[in-house]
PDB file of C-alpha atoms and ligand atoms in Angstrom:
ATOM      1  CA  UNK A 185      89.921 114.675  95.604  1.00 60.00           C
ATOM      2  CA  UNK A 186      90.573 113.534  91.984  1.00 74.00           C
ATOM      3  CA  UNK A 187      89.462 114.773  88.561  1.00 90.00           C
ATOM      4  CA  UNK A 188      89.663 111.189  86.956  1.00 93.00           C
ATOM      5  CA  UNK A 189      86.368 110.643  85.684  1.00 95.00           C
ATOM      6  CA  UNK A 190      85.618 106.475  84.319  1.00 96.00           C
ATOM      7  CA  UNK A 191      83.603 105.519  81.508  1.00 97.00           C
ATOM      8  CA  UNK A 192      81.682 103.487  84.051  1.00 96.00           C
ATOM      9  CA  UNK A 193      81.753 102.785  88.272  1.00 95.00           C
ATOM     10  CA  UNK A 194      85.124 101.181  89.249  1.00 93.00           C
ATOM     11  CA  UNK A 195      84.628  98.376  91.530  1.00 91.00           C
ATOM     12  CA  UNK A 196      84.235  98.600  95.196  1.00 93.00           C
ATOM     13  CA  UNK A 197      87.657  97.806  97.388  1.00 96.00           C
ATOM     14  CA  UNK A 198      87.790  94.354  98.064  1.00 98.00           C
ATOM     15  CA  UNK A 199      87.774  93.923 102.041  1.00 98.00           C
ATOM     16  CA  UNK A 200      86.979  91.973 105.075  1.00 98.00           C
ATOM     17  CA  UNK A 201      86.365  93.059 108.711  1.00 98.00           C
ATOM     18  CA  UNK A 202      89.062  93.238 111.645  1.00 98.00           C
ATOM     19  CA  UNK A 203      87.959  91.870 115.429  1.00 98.00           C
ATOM     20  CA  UNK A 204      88.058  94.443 117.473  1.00 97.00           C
ATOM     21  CA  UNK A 205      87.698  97.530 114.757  1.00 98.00           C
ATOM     22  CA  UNK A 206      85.612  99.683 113.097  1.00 98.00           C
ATOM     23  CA  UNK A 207      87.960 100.085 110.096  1.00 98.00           C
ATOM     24  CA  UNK A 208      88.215  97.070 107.150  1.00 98.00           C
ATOM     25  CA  UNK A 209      90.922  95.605 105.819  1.00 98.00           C
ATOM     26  CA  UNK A 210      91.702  96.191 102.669  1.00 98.00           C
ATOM     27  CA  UNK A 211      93.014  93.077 100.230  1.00 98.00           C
ATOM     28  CA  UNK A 212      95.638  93.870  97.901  1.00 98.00           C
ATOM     29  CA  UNK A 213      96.383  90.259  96.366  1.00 98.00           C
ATOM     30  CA  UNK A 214      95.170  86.623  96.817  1.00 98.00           C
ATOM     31  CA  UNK A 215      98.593  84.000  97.081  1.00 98.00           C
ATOM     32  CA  UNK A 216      97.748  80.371  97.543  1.00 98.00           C
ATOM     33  CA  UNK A 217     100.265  78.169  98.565  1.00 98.00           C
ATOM     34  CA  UNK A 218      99.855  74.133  96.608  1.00 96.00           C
ATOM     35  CA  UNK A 219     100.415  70.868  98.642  1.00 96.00           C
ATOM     36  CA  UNK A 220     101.888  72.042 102.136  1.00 97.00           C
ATOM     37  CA  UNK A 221     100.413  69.212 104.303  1.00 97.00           C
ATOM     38  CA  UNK A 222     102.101  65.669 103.576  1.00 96.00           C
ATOM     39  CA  UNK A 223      98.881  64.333 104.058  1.00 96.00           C
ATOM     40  CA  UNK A 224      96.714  66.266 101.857  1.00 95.00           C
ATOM     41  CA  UNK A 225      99.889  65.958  98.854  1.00 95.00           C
ATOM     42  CA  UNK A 226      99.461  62.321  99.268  1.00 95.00           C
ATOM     43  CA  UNK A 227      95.804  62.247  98.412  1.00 96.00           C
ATOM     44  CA  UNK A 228      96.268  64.020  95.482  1.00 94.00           C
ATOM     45  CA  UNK A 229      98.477  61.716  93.968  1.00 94.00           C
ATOM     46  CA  UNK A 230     101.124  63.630  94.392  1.00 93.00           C
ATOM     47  CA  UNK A 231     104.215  63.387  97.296  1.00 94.00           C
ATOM     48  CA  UNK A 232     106.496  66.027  98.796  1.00 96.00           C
ATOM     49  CA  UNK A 233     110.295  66.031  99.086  1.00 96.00           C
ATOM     50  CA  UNK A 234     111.248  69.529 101.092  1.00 96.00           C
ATOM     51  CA  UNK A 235     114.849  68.484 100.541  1.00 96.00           C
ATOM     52  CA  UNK A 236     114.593  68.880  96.552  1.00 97.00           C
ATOM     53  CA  UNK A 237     111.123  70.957  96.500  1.00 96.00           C
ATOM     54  CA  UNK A 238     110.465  74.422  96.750  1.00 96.00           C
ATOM     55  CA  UNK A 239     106.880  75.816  97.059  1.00 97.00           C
ATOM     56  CA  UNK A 240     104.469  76.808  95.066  1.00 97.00           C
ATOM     57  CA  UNK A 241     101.957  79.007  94.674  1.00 98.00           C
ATOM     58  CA  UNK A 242      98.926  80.248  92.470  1.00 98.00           C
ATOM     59  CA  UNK A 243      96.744  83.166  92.457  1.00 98.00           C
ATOM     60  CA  UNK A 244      92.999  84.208  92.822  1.00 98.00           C
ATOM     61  CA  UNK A 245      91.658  87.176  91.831  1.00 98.00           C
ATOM     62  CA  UNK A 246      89.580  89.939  94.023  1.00 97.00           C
ATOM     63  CA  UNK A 247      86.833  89.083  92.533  1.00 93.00           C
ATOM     64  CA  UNK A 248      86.735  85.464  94.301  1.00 98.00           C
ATOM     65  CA  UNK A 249      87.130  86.586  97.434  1.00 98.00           C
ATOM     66  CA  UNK A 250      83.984  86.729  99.837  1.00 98.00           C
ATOM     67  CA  UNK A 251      83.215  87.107 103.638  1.00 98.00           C
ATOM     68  CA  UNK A 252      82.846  84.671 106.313  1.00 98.00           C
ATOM     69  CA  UNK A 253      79.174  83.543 106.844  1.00 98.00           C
ATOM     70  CA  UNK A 254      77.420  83.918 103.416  1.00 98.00           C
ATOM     71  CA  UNK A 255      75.868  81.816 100.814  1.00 98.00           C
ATOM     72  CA  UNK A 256      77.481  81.073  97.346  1.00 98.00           C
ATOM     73  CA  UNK A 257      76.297  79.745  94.448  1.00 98.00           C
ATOM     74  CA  UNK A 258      77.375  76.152  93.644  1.00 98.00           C
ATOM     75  CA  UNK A 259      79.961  77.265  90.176  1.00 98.00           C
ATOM     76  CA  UNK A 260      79.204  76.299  86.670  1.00 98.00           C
ATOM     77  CA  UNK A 261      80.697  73.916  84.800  1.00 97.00           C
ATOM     78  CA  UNK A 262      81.805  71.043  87.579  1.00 98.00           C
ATOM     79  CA  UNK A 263      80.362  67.933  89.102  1.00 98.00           C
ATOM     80  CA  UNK A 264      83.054  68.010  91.475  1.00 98.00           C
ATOM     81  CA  UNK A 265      83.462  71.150  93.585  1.00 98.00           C
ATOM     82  CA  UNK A 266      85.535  70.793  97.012  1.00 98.00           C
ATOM     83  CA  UNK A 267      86.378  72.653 100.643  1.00 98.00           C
ATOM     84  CA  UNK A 268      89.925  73.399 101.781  1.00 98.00           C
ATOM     85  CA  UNK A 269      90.726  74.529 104.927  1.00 98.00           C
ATOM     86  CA  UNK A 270      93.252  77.248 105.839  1.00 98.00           C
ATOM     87  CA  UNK A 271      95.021  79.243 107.948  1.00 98.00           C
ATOM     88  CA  UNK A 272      95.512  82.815 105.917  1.00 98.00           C
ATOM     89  CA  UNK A 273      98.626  84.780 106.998  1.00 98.00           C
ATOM     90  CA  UNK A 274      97.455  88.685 106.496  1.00 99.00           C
ATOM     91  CA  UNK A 275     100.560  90.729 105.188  1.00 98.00           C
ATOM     92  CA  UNK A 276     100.655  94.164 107.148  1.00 98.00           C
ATOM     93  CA  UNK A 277     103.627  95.667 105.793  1.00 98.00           C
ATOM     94  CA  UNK A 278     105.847  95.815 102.312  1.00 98.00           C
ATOM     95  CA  UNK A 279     108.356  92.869 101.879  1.00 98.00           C
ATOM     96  CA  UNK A 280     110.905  91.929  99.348  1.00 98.00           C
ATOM     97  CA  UNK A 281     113.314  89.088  99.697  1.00 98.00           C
ATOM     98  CA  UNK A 282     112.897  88.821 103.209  1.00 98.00           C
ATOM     99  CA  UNK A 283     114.950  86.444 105.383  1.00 98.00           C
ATOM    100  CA  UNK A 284     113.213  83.262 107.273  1.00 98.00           C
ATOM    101  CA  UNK A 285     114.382  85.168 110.708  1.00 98.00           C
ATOM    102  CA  UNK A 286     112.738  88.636 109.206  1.00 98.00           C
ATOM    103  CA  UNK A 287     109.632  87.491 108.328  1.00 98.00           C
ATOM    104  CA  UNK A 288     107.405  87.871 111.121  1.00 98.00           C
ATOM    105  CA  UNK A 289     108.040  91.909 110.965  1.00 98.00           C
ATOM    106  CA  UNK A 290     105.569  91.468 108.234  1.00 98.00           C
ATOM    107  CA  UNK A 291     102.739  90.161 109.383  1.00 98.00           C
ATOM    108  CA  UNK A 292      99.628  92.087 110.272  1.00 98.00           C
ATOM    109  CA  UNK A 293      97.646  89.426 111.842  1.00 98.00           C
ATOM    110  CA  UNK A 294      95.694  85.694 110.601  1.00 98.00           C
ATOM    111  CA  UNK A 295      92.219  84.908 109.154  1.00 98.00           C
ATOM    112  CA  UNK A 296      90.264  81.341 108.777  1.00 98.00           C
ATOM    113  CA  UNK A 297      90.025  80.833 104.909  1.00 98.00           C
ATOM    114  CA  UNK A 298      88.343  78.382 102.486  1.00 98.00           C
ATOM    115  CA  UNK A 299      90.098  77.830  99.274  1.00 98.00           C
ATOM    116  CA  UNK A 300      86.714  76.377  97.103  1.00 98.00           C
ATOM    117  CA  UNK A 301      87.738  74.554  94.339  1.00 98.00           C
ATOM    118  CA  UNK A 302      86.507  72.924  90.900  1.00 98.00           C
ATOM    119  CA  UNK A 303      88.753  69.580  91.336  1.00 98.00           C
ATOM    120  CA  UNK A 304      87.566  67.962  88.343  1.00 98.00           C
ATOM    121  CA  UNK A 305      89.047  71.314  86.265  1.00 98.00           C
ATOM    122  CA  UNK A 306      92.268  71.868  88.397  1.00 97.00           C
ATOM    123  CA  UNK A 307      92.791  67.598  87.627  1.00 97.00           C
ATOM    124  CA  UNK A 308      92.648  67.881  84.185  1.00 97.00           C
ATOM    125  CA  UNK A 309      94.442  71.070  84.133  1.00 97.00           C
ATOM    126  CA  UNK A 310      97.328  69.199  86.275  1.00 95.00           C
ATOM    127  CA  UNK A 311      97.278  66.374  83.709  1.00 95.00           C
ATOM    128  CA  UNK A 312      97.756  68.063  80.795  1.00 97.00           C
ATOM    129  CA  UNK A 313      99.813  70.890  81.944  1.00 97.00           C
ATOM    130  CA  UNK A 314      97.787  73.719  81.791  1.00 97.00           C
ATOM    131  CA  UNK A 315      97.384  76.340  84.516  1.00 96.00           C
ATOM    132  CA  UNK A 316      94.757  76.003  87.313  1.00 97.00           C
ATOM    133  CA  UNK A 317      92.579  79.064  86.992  1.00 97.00           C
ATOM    134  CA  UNK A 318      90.005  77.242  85.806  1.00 98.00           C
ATOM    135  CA  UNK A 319      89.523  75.185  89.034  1.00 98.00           C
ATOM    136  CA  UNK A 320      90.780  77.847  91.463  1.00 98.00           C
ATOM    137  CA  UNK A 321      90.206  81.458  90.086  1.00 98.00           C
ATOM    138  CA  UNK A 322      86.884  80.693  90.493  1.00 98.00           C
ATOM    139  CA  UNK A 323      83.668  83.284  91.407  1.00 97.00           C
ATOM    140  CA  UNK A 324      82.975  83.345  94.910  1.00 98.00           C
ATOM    141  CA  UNK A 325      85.482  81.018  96.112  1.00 98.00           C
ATOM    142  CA  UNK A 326      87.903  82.489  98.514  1.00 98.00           C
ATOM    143  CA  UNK A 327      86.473  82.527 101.603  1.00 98.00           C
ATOM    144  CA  UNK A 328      87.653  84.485 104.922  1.00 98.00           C
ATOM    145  CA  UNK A 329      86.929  85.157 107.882  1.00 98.00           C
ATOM    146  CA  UNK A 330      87.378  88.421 109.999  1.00 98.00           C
ATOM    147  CA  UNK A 331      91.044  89.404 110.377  1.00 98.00           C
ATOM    148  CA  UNK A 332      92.568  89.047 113.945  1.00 98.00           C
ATOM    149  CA  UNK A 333      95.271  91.443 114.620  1.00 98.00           C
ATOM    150  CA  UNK A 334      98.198  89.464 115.872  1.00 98.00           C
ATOM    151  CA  UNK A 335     101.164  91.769 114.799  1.00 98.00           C
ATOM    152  CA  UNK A 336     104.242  89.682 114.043  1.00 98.00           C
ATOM    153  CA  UNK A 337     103.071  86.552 115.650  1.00 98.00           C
ATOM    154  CA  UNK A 338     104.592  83.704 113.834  1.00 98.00           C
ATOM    155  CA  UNK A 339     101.459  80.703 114.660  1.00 98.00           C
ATOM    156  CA  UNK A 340     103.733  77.705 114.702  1.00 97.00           C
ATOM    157  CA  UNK A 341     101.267  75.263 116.599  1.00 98.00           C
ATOM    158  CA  UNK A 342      97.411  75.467 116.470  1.00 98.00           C
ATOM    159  CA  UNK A 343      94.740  73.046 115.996  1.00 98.00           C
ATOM    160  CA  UNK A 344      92.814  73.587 112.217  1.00 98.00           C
ATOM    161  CA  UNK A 345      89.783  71.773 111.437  1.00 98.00           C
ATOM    162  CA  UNK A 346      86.431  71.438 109.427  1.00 98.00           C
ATOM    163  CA  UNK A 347      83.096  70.010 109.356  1.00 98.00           C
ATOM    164  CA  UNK A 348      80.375  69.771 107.002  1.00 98.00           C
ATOM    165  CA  UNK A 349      76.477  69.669 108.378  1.00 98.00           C
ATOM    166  CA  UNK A 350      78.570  69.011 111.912  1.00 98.00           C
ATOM    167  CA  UNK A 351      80.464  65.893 110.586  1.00 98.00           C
ATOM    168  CA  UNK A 352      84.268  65.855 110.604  1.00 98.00           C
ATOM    169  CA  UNK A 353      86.124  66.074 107.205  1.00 98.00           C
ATOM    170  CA  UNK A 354      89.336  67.544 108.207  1.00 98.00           C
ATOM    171  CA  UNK A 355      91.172  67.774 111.331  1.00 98.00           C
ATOM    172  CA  UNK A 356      94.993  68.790 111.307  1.00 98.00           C
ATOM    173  CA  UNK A 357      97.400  71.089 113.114  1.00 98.00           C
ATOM    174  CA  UNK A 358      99.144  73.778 111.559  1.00 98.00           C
ATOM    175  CA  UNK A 359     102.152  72.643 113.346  1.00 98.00           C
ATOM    176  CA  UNK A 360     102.136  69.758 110.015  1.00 98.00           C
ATOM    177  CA  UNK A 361     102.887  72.669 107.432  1.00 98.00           C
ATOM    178  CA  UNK A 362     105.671  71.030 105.039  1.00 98.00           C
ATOM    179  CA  UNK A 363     106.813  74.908 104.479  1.00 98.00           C
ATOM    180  CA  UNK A 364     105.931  77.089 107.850  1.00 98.00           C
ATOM    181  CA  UNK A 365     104.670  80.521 107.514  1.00 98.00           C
ATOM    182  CA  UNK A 366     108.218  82.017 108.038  1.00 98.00           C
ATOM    183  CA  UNK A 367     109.636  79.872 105.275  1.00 98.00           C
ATOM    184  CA  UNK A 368     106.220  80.843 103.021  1.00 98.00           C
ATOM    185  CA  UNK A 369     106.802  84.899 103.334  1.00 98.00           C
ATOM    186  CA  UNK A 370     110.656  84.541 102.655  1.00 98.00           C
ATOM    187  CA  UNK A 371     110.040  82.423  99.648  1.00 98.00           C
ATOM    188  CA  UNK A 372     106.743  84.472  98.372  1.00 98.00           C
ATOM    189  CA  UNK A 373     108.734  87.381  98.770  1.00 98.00           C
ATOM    190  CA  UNK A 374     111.689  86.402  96.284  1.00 98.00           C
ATOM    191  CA  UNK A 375     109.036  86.033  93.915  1.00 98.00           C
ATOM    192  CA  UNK A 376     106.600  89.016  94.511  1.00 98.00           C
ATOM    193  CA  UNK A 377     106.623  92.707  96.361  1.00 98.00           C
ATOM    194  CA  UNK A 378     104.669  91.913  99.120  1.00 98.00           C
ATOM    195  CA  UNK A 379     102.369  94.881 100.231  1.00 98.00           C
ATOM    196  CA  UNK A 380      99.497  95.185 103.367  1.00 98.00           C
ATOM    197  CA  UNK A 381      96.534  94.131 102.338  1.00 98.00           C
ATOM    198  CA  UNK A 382      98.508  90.612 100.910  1.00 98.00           C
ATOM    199  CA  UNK A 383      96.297  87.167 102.512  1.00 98.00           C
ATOM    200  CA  UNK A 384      98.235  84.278 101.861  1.00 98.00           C
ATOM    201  CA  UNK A 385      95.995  80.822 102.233  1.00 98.00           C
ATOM    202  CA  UNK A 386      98.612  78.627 103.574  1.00 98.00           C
ATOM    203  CA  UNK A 387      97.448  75.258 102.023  1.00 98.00           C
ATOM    204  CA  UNK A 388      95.094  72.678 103.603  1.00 98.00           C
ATOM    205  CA  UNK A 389      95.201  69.532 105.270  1.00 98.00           C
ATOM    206  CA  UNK A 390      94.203  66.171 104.338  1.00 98.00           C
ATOM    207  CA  UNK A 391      90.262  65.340 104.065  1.00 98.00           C
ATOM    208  CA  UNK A 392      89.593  67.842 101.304  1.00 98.00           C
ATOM    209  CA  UNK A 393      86.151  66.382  99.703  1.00 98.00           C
ATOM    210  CA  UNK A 394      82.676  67.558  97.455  1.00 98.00           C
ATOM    211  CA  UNK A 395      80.203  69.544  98.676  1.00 98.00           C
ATOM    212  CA  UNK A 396      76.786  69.498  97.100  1.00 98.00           C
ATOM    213  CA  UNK A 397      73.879  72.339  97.222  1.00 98.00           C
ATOM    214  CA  UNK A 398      72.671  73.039 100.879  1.00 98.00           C
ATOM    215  CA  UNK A 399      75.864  71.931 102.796  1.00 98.00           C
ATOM    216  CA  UNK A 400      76.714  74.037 105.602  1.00 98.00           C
ATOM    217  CA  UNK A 401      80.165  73.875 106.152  1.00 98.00           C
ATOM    218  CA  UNK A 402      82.115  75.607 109.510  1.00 98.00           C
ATOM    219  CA  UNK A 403      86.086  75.326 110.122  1.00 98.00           C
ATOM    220  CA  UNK A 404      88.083  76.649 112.884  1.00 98.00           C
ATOM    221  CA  UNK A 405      91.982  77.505 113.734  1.00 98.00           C
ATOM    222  CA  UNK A 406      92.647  77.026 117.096  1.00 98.00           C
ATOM    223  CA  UNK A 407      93.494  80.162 118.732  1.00 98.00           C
ATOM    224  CA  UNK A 408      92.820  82.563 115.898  1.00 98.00           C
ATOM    225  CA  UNK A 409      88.694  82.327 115.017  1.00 98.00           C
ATOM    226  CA  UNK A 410      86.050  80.346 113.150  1.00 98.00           C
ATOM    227  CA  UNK A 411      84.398  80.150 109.550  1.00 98.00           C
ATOM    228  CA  UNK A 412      81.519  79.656 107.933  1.00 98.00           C
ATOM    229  CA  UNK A 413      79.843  78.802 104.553  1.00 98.00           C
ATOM    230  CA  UNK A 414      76.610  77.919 103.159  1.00 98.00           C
ATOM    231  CA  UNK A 415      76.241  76.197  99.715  1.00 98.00           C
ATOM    232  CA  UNK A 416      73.727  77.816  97.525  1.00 98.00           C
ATOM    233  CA  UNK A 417      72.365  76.458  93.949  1.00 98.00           C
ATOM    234  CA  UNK A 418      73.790  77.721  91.012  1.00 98.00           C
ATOM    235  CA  UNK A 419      73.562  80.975  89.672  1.00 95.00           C
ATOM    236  CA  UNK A 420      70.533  81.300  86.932  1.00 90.00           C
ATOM    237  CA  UNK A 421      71.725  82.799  83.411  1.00 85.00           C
TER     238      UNK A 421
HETATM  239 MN1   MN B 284      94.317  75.386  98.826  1.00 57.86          MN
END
């Protein structure tokens, strides 16, 4: 079909499955929204004022991004590695500055994610102003699970939660989002082209903690599916 020929293999398409299809998804980009729970803000350090704030966001590149149910290697260079639990919006057609009252026309459906993190990087990024790939591009540390097709269904109440080796660590609602997922895609999409294929981890609640080799971790959203994740040891050079 094409007469390009590459010095070496191009990498495979980034995707993750769909309930209820033979077909994947394919991922176009990673968005992360920071700090959308009061709670979780608050045990950062950090507190939210909607009336003054906007959002904000970072990235994570394909390469982070792994499916529901596997192992990962605990990352190099931390002492300090955490879970996050999200919802994930999945973007299923193109969007630019879309209203509040447009945005559910663009979503394709929802996912269960796990935004892994280095905290002790993305803290000392934070303090001395530096961006936060260090502690959030990470290898293997965007987690989701299977996409459920739930074509332009804004989720405005559901329950999110998630336990590690069957103990409680976070237990929320989405219902608590400081910036709801039609606020999230109108903002996002001032700032980028949204396209299909876009996840967008919506932030997590409060309860974020370490996890150590061996941890089994397993979060659920009410209504839209379940996730899992085993903690490996770390990668050998
Ligand atoms: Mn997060």
């Amino acid at each position: 079909m094409s007469n390009i020929k590459y010095l070496w293999t191009p990498p495979p398409v980034a995707s993750l499955p769909i309930r209820g299809k033979e077909e994947r998804l394919p991922v176009n980009r990673m968005f992360f929204v920071g700090r959308n729970y009061h709670a979780h803000a608050a045990e950062m350090g950090k507190s939210v004022d909607k009336s003054v704030e906007k959002p904000f966001y970072f990235t994570k590149s394909l390469h982070t991004l792994v499916q529901s149910g596997q192992t990962i290697h605990y990352p190099p260079k931390t002492t300090n590695f955490h879970f996050e639990m999200e919802l994930v919006v999945v973007i299923g057609h193109h969007g630019f500055q879309v209203a509040p009252e447009k945005a559910h026309s663009l979503i394709y459906g929802y996912a269960c994610g796990l935004d892994m993190t280095r905290r002790d990087l993305q803290l000392s990024a934070r303090e001395q102003s530096r961006p936060w790939d260090l502690g959030k591009d990470v290898e293997e540390t965007s987690i989701c699970s299977e996409v459920v097709p739930m074509p332009e269904k804004v989720i405005e109440d559901a329950s999110i939660s998630l336990t590690v080796n069957g103990q409680t660590k976070q237990n929320s609602n989405v219902s608590k989002l400081i910036w709801n997922i039609r606020e999230i895609i109108a903002d996002l999409s001032l700032h980028y082209h949204l396209e299909p294929g876009d996840l967008i981890y919506t932030g997590t609640p409060e309860g974020v903690g370490p996890v150590v080799p061996g941890d089994k971790l397993h979060g659920e959203v009410g209504g839209v599916g379940s996730i899992s994740l085993t903690i490996g040891e770390p990668k050998k050079a």
